[in-house]
Coordinates of C-alpha atoms in Angstrom, one line a residue:
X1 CA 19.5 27.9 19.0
X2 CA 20.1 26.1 15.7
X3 CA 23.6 26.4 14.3
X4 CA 23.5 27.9 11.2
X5 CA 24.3 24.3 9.5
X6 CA 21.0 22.5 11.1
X7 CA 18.8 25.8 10.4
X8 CA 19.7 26.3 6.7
X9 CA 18.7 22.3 6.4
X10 CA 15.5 22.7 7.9
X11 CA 14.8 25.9 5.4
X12 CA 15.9 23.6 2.0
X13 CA 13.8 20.9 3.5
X14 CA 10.9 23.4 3.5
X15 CA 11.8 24.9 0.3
X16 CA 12.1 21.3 -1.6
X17 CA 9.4 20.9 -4.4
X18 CA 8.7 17.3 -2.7
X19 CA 7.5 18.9 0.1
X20 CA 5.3 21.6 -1.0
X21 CA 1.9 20.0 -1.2
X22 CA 2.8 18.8 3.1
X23 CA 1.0 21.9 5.7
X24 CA 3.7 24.2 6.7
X25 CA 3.9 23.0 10.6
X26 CA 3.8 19.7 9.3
X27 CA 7.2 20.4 6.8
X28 CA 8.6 21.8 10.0
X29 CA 7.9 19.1 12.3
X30 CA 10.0 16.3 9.9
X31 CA 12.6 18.8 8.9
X32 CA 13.1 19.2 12.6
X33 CA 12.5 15.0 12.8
X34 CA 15.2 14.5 10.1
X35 CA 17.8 16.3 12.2
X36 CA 17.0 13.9 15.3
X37 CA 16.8 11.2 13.0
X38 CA 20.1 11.6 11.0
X39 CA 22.3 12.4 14.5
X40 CA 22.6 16.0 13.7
X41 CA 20.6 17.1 16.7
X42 CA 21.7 14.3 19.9
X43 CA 19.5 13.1 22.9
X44 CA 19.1 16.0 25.4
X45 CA 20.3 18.9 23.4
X46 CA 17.8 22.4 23.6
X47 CA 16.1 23.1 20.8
X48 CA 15.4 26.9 20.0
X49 CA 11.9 28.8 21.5
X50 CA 9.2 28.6 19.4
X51 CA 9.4 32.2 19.4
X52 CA 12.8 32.9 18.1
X53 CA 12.4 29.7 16.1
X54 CA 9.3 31.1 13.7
X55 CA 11.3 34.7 13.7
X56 CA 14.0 32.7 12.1
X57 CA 11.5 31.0 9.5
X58 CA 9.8 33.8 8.7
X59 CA 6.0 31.7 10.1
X60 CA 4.1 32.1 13.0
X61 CA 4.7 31.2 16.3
X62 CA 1.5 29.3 16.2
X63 CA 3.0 27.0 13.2
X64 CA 6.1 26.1 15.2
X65 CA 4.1 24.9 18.4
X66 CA 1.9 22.6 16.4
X67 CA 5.2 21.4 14.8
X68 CA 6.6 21.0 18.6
X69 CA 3.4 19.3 19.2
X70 CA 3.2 16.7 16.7
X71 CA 7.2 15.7 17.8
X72 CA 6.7 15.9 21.2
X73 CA 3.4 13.3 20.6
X74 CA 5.7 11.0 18.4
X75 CA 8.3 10.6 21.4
X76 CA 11.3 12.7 19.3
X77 CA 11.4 15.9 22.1
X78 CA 10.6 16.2 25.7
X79 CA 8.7 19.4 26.4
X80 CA 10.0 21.0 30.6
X81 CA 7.8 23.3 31.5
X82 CA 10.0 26.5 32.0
X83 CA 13.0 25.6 30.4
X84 CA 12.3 24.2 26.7
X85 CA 12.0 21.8 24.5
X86 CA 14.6 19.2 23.8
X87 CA 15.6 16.0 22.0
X88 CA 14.2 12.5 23.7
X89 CA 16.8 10.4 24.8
X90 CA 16.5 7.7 22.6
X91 CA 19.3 4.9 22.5
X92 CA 18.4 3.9 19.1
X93 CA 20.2 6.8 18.0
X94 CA 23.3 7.2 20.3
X95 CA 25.8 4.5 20.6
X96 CA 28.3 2.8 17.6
X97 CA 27.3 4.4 13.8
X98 CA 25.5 7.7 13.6
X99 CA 22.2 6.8 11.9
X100 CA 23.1 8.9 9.0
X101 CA 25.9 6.2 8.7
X102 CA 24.1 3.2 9.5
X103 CA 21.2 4.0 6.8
X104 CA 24.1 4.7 4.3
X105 CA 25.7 0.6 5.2
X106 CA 21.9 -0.3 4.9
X107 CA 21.9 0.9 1.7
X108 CA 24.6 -0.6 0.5
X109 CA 23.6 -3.9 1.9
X110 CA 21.7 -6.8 -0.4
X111 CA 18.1 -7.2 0.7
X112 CA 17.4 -10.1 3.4
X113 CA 15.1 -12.1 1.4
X114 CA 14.2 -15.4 1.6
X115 CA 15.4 -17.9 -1.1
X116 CA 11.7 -17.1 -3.0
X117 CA 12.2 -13.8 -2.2
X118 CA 15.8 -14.1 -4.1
X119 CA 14.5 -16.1 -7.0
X120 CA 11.7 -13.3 -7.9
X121 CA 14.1 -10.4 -7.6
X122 CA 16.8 -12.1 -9.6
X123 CA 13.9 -12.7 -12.4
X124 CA 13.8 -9.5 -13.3
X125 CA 9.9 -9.5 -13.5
X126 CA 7.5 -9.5 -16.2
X127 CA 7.2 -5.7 -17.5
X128 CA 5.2 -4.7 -20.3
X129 CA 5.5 -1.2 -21.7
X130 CA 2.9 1.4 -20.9
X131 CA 3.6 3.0 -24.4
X132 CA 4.4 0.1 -26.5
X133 CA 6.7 1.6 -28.9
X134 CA 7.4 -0.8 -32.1
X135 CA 8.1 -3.9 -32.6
X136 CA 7.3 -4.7 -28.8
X137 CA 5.2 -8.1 -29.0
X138 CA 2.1 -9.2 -27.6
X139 CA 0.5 -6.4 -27.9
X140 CA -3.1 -5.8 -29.4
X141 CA -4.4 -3.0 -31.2
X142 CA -6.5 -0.5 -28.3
X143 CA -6.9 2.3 -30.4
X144 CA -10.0 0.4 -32.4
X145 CA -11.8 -1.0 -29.7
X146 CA -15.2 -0.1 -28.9
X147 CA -14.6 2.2 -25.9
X148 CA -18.5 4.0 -26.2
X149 CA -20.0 0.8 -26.5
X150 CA -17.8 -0.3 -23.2
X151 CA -18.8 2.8 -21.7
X152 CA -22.7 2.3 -22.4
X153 CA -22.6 -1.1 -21.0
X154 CA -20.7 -0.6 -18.0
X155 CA -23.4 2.1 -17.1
X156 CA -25.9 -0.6 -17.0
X157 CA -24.3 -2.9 -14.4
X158 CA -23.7 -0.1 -12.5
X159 CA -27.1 1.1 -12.7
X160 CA -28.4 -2.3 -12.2
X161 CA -25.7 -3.3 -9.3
X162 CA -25.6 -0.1 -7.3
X163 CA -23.2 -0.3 -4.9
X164 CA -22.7 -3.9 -4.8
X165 CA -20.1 -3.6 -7.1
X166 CA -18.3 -1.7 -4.5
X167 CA -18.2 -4.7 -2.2
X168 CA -15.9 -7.4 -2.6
X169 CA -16.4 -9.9 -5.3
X170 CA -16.3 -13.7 -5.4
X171 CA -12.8 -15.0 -5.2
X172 CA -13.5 -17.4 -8.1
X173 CA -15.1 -14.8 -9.9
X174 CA -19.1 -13.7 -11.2
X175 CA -21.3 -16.4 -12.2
X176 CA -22.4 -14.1 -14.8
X177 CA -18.6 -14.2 -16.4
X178 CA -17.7 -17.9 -15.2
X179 CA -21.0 -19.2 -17.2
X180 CA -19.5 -16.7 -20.5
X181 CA -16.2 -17.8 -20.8
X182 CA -17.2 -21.6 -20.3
X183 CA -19.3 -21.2 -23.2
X184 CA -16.8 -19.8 -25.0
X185 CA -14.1 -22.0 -24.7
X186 CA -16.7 -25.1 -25.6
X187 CA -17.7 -23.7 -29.1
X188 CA -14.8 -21.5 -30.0
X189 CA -11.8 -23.8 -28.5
X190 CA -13.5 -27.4 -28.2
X191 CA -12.8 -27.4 -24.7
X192 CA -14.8 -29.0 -21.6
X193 CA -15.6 -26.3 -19.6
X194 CA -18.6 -25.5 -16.7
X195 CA -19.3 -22.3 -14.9
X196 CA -18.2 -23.9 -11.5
X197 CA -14.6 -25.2 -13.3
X198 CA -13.9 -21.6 -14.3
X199 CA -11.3 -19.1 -11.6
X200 CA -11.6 -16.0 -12.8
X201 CA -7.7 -13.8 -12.5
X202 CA -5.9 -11.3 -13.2
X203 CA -3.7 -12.6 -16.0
X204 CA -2.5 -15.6 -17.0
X205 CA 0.9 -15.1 -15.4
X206 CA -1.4 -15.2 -12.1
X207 CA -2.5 -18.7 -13.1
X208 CA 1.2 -19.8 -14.1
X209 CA 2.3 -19.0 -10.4
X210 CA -0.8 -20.0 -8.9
X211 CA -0.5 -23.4 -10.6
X212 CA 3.4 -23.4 -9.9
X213 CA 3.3 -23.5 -6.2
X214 CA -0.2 -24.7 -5.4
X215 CA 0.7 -28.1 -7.7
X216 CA 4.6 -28.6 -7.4
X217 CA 6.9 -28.4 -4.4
X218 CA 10.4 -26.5 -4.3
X219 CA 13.2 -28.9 -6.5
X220 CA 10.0 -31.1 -8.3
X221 CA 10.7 -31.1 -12.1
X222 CA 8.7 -29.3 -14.4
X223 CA 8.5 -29.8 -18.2
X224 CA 9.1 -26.5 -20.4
X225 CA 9.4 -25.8 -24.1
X226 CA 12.5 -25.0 -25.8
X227 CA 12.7 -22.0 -26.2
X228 CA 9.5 -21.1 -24.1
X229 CA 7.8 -17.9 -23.1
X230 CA 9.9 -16.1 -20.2
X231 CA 7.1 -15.3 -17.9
X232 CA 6.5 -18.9 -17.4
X233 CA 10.2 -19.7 -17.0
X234 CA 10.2 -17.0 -14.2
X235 CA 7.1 -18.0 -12.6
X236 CA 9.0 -21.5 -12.5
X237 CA 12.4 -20.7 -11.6
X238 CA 10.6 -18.1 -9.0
X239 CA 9.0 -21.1 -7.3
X240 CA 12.0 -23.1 -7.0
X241 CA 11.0 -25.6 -9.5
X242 CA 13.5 -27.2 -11.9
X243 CA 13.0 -26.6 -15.5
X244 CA 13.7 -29.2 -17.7
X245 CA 14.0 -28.2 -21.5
X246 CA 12.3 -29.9 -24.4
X247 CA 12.8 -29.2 -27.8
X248 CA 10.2 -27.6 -30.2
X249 CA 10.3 -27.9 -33.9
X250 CA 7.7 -27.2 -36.4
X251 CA 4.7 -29.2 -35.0
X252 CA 5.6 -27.8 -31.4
X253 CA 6.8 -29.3 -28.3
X254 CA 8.8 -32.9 -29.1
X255 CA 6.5 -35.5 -27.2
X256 CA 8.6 -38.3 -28.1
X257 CA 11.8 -36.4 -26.1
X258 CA 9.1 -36.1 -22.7
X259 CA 7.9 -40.2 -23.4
X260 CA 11.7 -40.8 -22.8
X261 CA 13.0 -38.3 -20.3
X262 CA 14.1 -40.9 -17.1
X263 CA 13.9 -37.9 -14.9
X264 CA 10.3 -37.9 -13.1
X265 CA 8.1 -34.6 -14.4
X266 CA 5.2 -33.6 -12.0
X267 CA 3.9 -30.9 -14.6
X268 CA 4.6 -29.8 -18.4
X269 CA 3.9 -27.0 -19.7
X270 CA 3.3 -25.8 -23.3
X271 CA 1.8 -22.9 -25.6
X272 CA -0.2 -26.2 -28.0
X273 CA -2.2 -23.4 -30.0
X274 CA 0.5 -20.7 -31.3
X275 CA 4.1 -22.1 -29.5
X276 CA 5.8 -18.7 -28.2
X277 CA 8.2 -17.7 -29.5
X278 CA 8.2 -20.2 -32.8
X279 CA 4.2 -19.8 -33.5
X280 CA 4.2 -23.8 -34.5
X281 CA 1.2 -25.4 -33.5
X282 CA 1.7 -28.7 -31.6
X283 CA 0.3 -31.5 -33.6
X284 CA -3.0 -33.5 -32.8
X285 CA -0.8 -36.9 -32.2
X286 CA 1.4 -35.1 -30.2
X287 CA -1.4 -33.4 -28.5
X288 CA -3.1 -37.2 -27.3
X289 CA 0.2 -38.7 -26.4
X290 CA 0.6 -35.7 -23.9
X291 CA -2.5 -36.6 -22.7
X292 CA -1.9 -40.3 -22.4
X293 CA 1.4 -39.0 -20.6
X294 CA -0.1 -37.2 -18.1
X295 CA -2.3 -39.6 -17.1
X296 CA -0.3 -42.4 -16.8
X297 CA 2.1 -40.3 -14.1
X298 CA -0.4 -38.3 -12.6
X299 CA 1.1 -35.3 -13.7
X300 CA -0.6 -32.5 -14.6
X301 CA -0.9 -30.1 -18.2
X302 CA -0.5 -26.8 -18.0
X303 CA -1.6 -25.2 -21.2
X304 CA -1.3 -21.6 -22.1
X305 CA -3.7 -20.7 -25.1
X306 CA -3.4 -16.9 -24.9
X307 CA -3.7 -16.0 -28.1
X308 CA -5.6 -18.6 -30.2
X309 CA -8.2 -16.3 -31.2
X310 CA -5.8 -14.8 -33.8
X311 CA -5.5 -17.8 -35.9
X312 CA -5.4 -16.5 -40.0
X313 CA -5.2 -20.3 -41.8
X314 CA -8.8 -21.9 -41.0
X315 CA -9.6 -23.0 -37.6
X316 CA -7.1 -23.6 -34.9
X317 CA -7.0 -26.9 -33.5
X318 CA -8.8 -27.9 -30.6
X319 CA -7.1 -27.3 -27.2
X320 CA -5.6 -29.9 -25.3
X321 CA -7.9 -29.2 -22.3
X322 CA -11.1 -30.3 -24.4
X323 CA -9.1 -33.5 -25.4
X324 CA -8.4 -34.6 -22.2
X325 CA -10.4 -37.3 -20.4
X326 CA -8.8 -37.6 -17.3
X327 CA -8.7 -33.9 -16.1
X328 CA -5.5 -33.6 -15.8
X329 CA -5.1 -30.4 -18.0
X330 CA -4.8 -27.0 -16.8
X331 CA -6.5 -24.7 -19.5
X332 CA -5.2 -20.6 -18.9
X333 CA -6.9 -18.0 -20.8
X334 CA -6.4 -14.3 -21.0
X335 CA -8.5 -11.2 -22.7
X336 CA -5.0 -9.3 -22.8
X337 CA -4.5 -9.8 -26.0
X338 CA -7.9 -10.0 -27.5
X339 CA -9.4 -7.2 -25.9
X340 CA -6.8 -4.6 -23.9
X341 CA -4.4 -5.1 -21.3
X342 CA -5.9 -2.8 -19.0
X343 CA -8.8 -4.8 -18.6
X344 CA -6.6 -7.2 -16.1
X345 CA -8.8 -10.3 -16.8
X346 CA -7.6 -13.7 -17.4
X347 CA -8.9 -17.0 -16.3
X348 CA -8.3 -21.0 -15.8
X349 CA -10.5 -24.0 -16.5
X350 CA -9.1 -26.5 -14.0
X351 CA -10.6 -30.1 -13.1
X352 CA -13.0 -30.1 -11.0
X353 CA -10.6 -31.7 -7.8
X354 CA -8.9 -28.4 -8.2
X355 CA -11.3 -25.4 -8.2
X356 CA -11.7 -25.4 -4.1
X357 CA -7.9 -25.3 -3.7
X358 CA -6.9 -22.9 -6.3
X359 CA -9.7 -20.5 -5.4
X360 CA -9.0 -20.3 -1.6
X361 CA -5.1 -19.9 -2.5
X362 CA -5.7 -17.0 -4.8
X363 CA -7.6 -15.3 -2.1
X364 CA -4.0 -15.0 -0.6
X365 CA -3.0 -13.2 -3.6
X366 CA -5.3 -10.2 -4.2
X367 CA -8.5 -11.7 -2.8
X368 CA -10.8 -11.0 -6.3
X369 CA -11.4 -9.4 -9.4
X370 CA -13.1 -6.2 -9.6
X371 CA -16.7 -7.2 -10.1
X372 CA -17.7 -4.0 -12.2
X373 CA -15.0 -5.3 -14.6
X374 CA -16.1 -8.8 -14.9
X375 CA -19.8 -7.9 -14.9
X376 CA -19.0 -5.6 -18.1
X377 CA -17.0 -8.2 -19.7
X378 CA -19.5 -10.8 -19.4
X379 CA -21.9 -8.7 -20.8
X380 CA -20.1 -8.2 -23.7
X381 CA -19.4 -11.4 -24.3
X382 CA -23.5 -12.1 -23.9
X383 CA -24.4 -9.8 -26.8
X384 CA -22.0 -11.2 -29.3
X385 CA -19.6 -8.0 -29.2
X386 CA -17.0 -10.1 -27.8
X387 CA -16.9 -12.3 -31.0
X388 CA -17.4 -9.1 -33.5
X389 CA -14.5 -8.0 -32.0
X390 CA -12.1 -10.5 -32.6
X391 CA -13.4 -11.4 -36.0
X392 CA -12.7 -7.4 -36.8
X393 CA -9.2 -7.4 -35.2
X394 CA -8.6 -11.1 -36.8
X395 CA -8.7 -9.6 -40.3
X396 CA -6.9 -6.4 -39.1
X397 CA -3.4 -8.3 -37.9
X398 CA -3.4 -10.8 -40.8
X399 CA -3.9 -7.7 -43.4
X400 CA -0.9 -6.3 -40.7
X401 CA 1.3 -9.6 -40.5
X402 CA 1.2 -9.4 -44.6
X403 CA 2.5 -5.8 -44.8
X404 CA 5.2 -6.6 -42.1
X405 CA 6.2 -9.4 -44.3
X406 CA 6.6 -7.3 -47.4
X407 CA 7.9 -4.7 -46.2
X408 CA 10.5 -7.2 -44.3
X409 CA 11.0 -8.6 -48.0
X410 CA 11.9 -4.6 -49.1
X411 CA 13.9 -3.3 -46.3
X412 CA 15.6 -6.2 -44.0
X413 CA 16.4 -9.0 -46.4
X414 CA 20.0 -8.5 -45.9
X415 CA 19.5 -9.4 -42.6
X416 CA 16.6 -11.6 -41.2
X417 CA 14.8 -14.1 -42.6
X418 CA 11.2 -14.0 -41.5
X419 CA 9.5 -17.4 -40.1
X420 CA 5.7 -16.5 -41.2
X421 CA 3.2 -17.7 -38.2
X422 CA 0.2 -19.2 -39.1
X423 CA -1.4 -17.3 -36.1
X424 CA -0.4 -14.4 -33.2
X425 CA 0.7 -11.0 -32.3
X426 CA 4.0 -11.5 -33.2
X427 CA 6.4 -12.7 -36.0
X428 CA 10.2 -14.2 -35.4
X429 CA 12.8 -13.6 -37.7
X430 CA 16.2 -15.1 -37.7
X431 CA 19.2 -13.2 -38.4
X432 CA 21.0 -14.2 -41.5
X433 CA 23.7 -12.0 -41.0
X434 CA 27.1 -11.4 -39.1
X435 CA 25.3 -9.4 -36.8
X436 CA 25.5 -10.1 -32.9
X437 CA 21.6 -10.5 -31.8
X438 CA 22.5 -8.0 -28.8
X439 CA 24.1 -5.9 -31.1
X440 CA 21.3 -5.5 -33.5
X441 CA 18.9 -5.2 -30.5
X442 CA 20.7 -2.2 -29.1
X443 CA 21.0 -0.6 -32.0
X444 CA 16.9 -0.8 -32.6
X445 CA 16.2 0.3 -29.5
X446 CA 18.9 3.5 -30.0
X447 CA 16.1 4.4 -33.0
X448 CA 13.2 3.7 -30.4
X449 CA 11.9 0.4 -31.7
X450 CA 11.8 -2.4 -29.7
X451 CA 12.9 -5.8 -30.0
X452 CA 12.6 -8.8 -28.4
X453 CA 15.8 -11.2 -28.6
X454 CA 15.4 -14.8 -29.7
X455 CA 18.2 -16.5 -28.0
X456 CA 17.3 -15.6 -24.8
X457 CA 14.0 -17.8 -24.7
X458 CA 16.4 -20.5 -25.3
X459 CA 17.2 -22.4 -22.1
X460 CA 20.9 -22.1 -22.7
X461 CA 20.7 -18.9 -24.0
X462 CA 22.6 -19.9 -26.6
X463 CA 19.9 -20.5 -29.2
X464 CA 18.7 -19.2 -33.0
X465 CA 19.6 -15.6 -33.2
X466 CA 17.1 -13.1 -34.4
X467 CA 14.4 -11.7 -32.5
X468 CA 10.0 -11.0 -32.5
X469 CA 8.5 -8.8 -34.0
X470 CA 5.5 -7.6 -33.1
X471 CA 2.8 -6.4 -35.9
X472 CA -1.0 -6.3 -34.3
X473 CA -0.8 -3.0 -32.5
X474 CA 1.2 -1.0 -35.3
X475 CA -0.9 0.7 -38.4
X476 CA 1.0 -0.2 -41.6
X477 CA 2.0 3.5 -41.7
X478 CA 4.1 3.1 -38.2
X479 CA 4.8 -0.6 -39.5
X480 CA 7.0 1.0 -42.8
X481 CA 8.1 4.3 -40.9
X482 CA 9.7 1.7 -37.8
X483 CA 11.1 -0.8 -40.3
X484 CA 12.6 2.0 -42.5
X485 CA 13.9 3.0 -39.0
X486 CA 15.5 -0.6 -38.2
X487 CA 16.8 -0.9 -41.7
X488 CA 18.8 2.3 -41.3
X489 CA 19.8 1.0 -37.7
X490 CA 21.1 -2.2 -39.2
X491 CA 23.1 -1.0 -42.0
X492 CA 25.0 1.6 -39.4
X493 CA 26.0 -1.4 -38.3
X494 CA 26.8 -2.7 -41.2
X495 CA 29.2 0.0 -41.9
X496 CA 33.0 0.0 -41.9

């Protein structure tokens, strides 16, 4: 029989709310299993009758048999006819520690992971809210977007596709979507783009990592921006590649610093249209001596434009990609931010030497896109929604970005000074104060608003304190109510 110890354990393992959706036999079978498992019950000790086992439960006999049943087919008991059941003699659970123990060292214990393994961990990931809560950047407006019109549209490509959506997709993604978003990026962004040069992702931070370690080896150098977006940085460091910061000042990334760096760059990378965090575009002359760069080392471009179609002073300049001659540019594009995250679409244009390579490596990753998805998308895109769209939400965040700025003028002036981008989600502000950045960030997110540090994105970590704000997916009513909020915040800490 139980001891009263090991039979109250089985009834709180029954009883806990974890458990309660598991059949009854089954919730007896790995209470019982635990016991084995945790040392509680050794190898060749009796376990009680079924009969006096299910009086003590308060269930049938015929539940504690099938739980007998189920232990006796996973190797935990022996079952003697005419003498009992009782626990297997297994020597992984006799000699030195009692499991119990040994799962409590494991515990304790750091993870064996591999070097890459390390790398990603200590990154600390890329996580994005699920309920942005302001001033969290990047993020679009959802609450607008044409969700029946979506709806009605995705009912035809089902209608028409049947259940060859439900099949796997193309690893490089739908014609029908490839052949959109080439012509896009030709008429909207200048760039140089075919249907069979598009590879259709998941995000852009896909394409980072992709091109990270299908294009550079562990210890090559990479170019970065300083300071530069931190999913790239991670994707970097992650990949064992060494970062090597460049400067960025009002016409972006400082060309001149990469046309006399003595240490060998196989890649650069850089945000041309909107710089993140800074929102300075890079210059045209910058733009072709990159290009000339490139070519002359063979090194390659990688060129985030993941925001560009939020541009509120005329026409953004061409991308990089469309300038290039010599294919050596890596053009990433995302509908994150111009349509919704959820969507989990992005895509890269890549020179033509680099589509069979790219495409068979991301089928290591996660194999394709949902083809429903894409088939939607490039629908919308077809019937000019895609365009109306951003032309709506273009005038929605610069009307947005203005409010922000007044009310910035009303309520913060005492302590940032905001840098106005000329394009984005996002707005940086520098603190003009005494205030620690960290303090200030704590203290916003004690309020609930969110705030993303400036110094951090700064190589050294070490560089102009302040922090984004992010405007697009915020009505000017939760725009005043979360400034009032970080005002408030700010002047707590103000206080003697």
């Amino acid at each position: 029989m139980f001891k009263h110890s090991q039979l109250e354990s089985v009834k709180a393992w029954l009883a806990h709310p974890a458990h309660a959706e598991l059949p009854l036999h089954a919730r007896i079978q790995r209470a019982v299993r635990q016991l084995i498992v945790d040392g509680a019950l050794g190898p060749g000790k009796p376990l009680p009758a079924s009969r006096a086992l299910a009086k003590s439960l308060g269930v049938s006999r015929d539940t504690i048999e099938a739980a007998y049943s189920q232990l006796h087919a996973e190797g935990f008991i022996d079952r003697r006819v005419g003498s009992g059941s009782f626990v297997a003699e297994m020597t992984a659970f006799s000699p030195g520690h009692k499991p119990s123990q040994r799962r409590a060292l494991l515990r304790h214990q750091p993870p064996n992971l591999s070097k890459r393994g390390t790398a990603m961990f200590r990154s600390g990931g890329v996580y994005e809210q699920l309920a942005p809560r302001p001033f969290a950047p990047g993020v679009p407006e959802t609450r607008s977007f044409p969700l029946p019109l979506w709806q009605r549209l995705e009912r035809q490509v089902l209608k028409e596709t049947g259940t060859r959506a439900l099949l796997h997709g193309d690893p490089q993604g739908t014609e029908p979507l490839r052949r959109a978003i080439a012509d896009y990026v030709n008429l909207e962004r200048g760039a140089r783009a075919s249907a069979d040069r598009v590879l259709v992702l998941t995000s852009s931070q896909q394409a980072m990592t992709l091109c990270a370690n299908m294009l550079l080896d562990p210890g090559d150098r990479i170019l970065i921006e300083d300071p530069a977006y931190y999913g790239a940085r991670k994707a970097f460091d992650a990949a064992g590649l060494e970062c090597i910061p460049i400067p960025v000042d009002d016409h972006g990334i400082a060309v001149e610093q990469i046309l006399d760096e003595p240490r060998k760059a196989k890649a650069v990378f850089v945000t041309p249209s909107h710089q993140f965090p800074t929102g300075a575009t890079l210059a045209l002359e910058r733009r072709l001596c990159l290009i000339e760069w490139a070519a002359r080392h063979q090194a390659w471009i990688i060129e985030d434009d993941y925001d560009s179609e939020f541009h509120y002073d005329g026409k953004p300049t061409a991308c990089v990609q469309g300038l290039d001659p010599h294919d050596r540019t890596i053009y990433i594009g995302t509908f994150t931010k111009s349509l919704f995250p959820g969507l989990r679409i992005g895509y890269v244009v890549l020179p033509p030497q680099l589509v069979k390579p790219m495409t068979v490596a991301r089928t290591l990753l996660d194999g394709h896109t949902a083809s429903a998805a894409q088939l939607t998308l490039a629908r919308f895109m077809e019937g000019g929604h895609f365009g109306a769209h951003v032309r709506t939400m273009r005038g929605i965040y610069a009307d947005r970005l203005r409010i922000l700025t007044s009310l910035i003028g009303k309520h913060l002036s005492a302590f940032v000074e905001p840098r106005i981008p000329i394009g984005g989600l996002q707005m940086p502000c520098v603190l003009t104060c005494d205030l620690p950045e960290r303090a200030a960030i704590d203290a916003a997110r004690r309020v609930g608003i969110e705030l993303l540090g400036l110094s951090a994105l700064h190589a050294s970590g070490d560089g102009t304190a302040g922090f984004l704000m992010g405007f697009a997916a915020y009505t000017p009513d939760e725009l005043e109510l979360a400034v009032r909020k970080l005002a408030d915040a700010l002047k707590t800490l103000k206080s003697p």
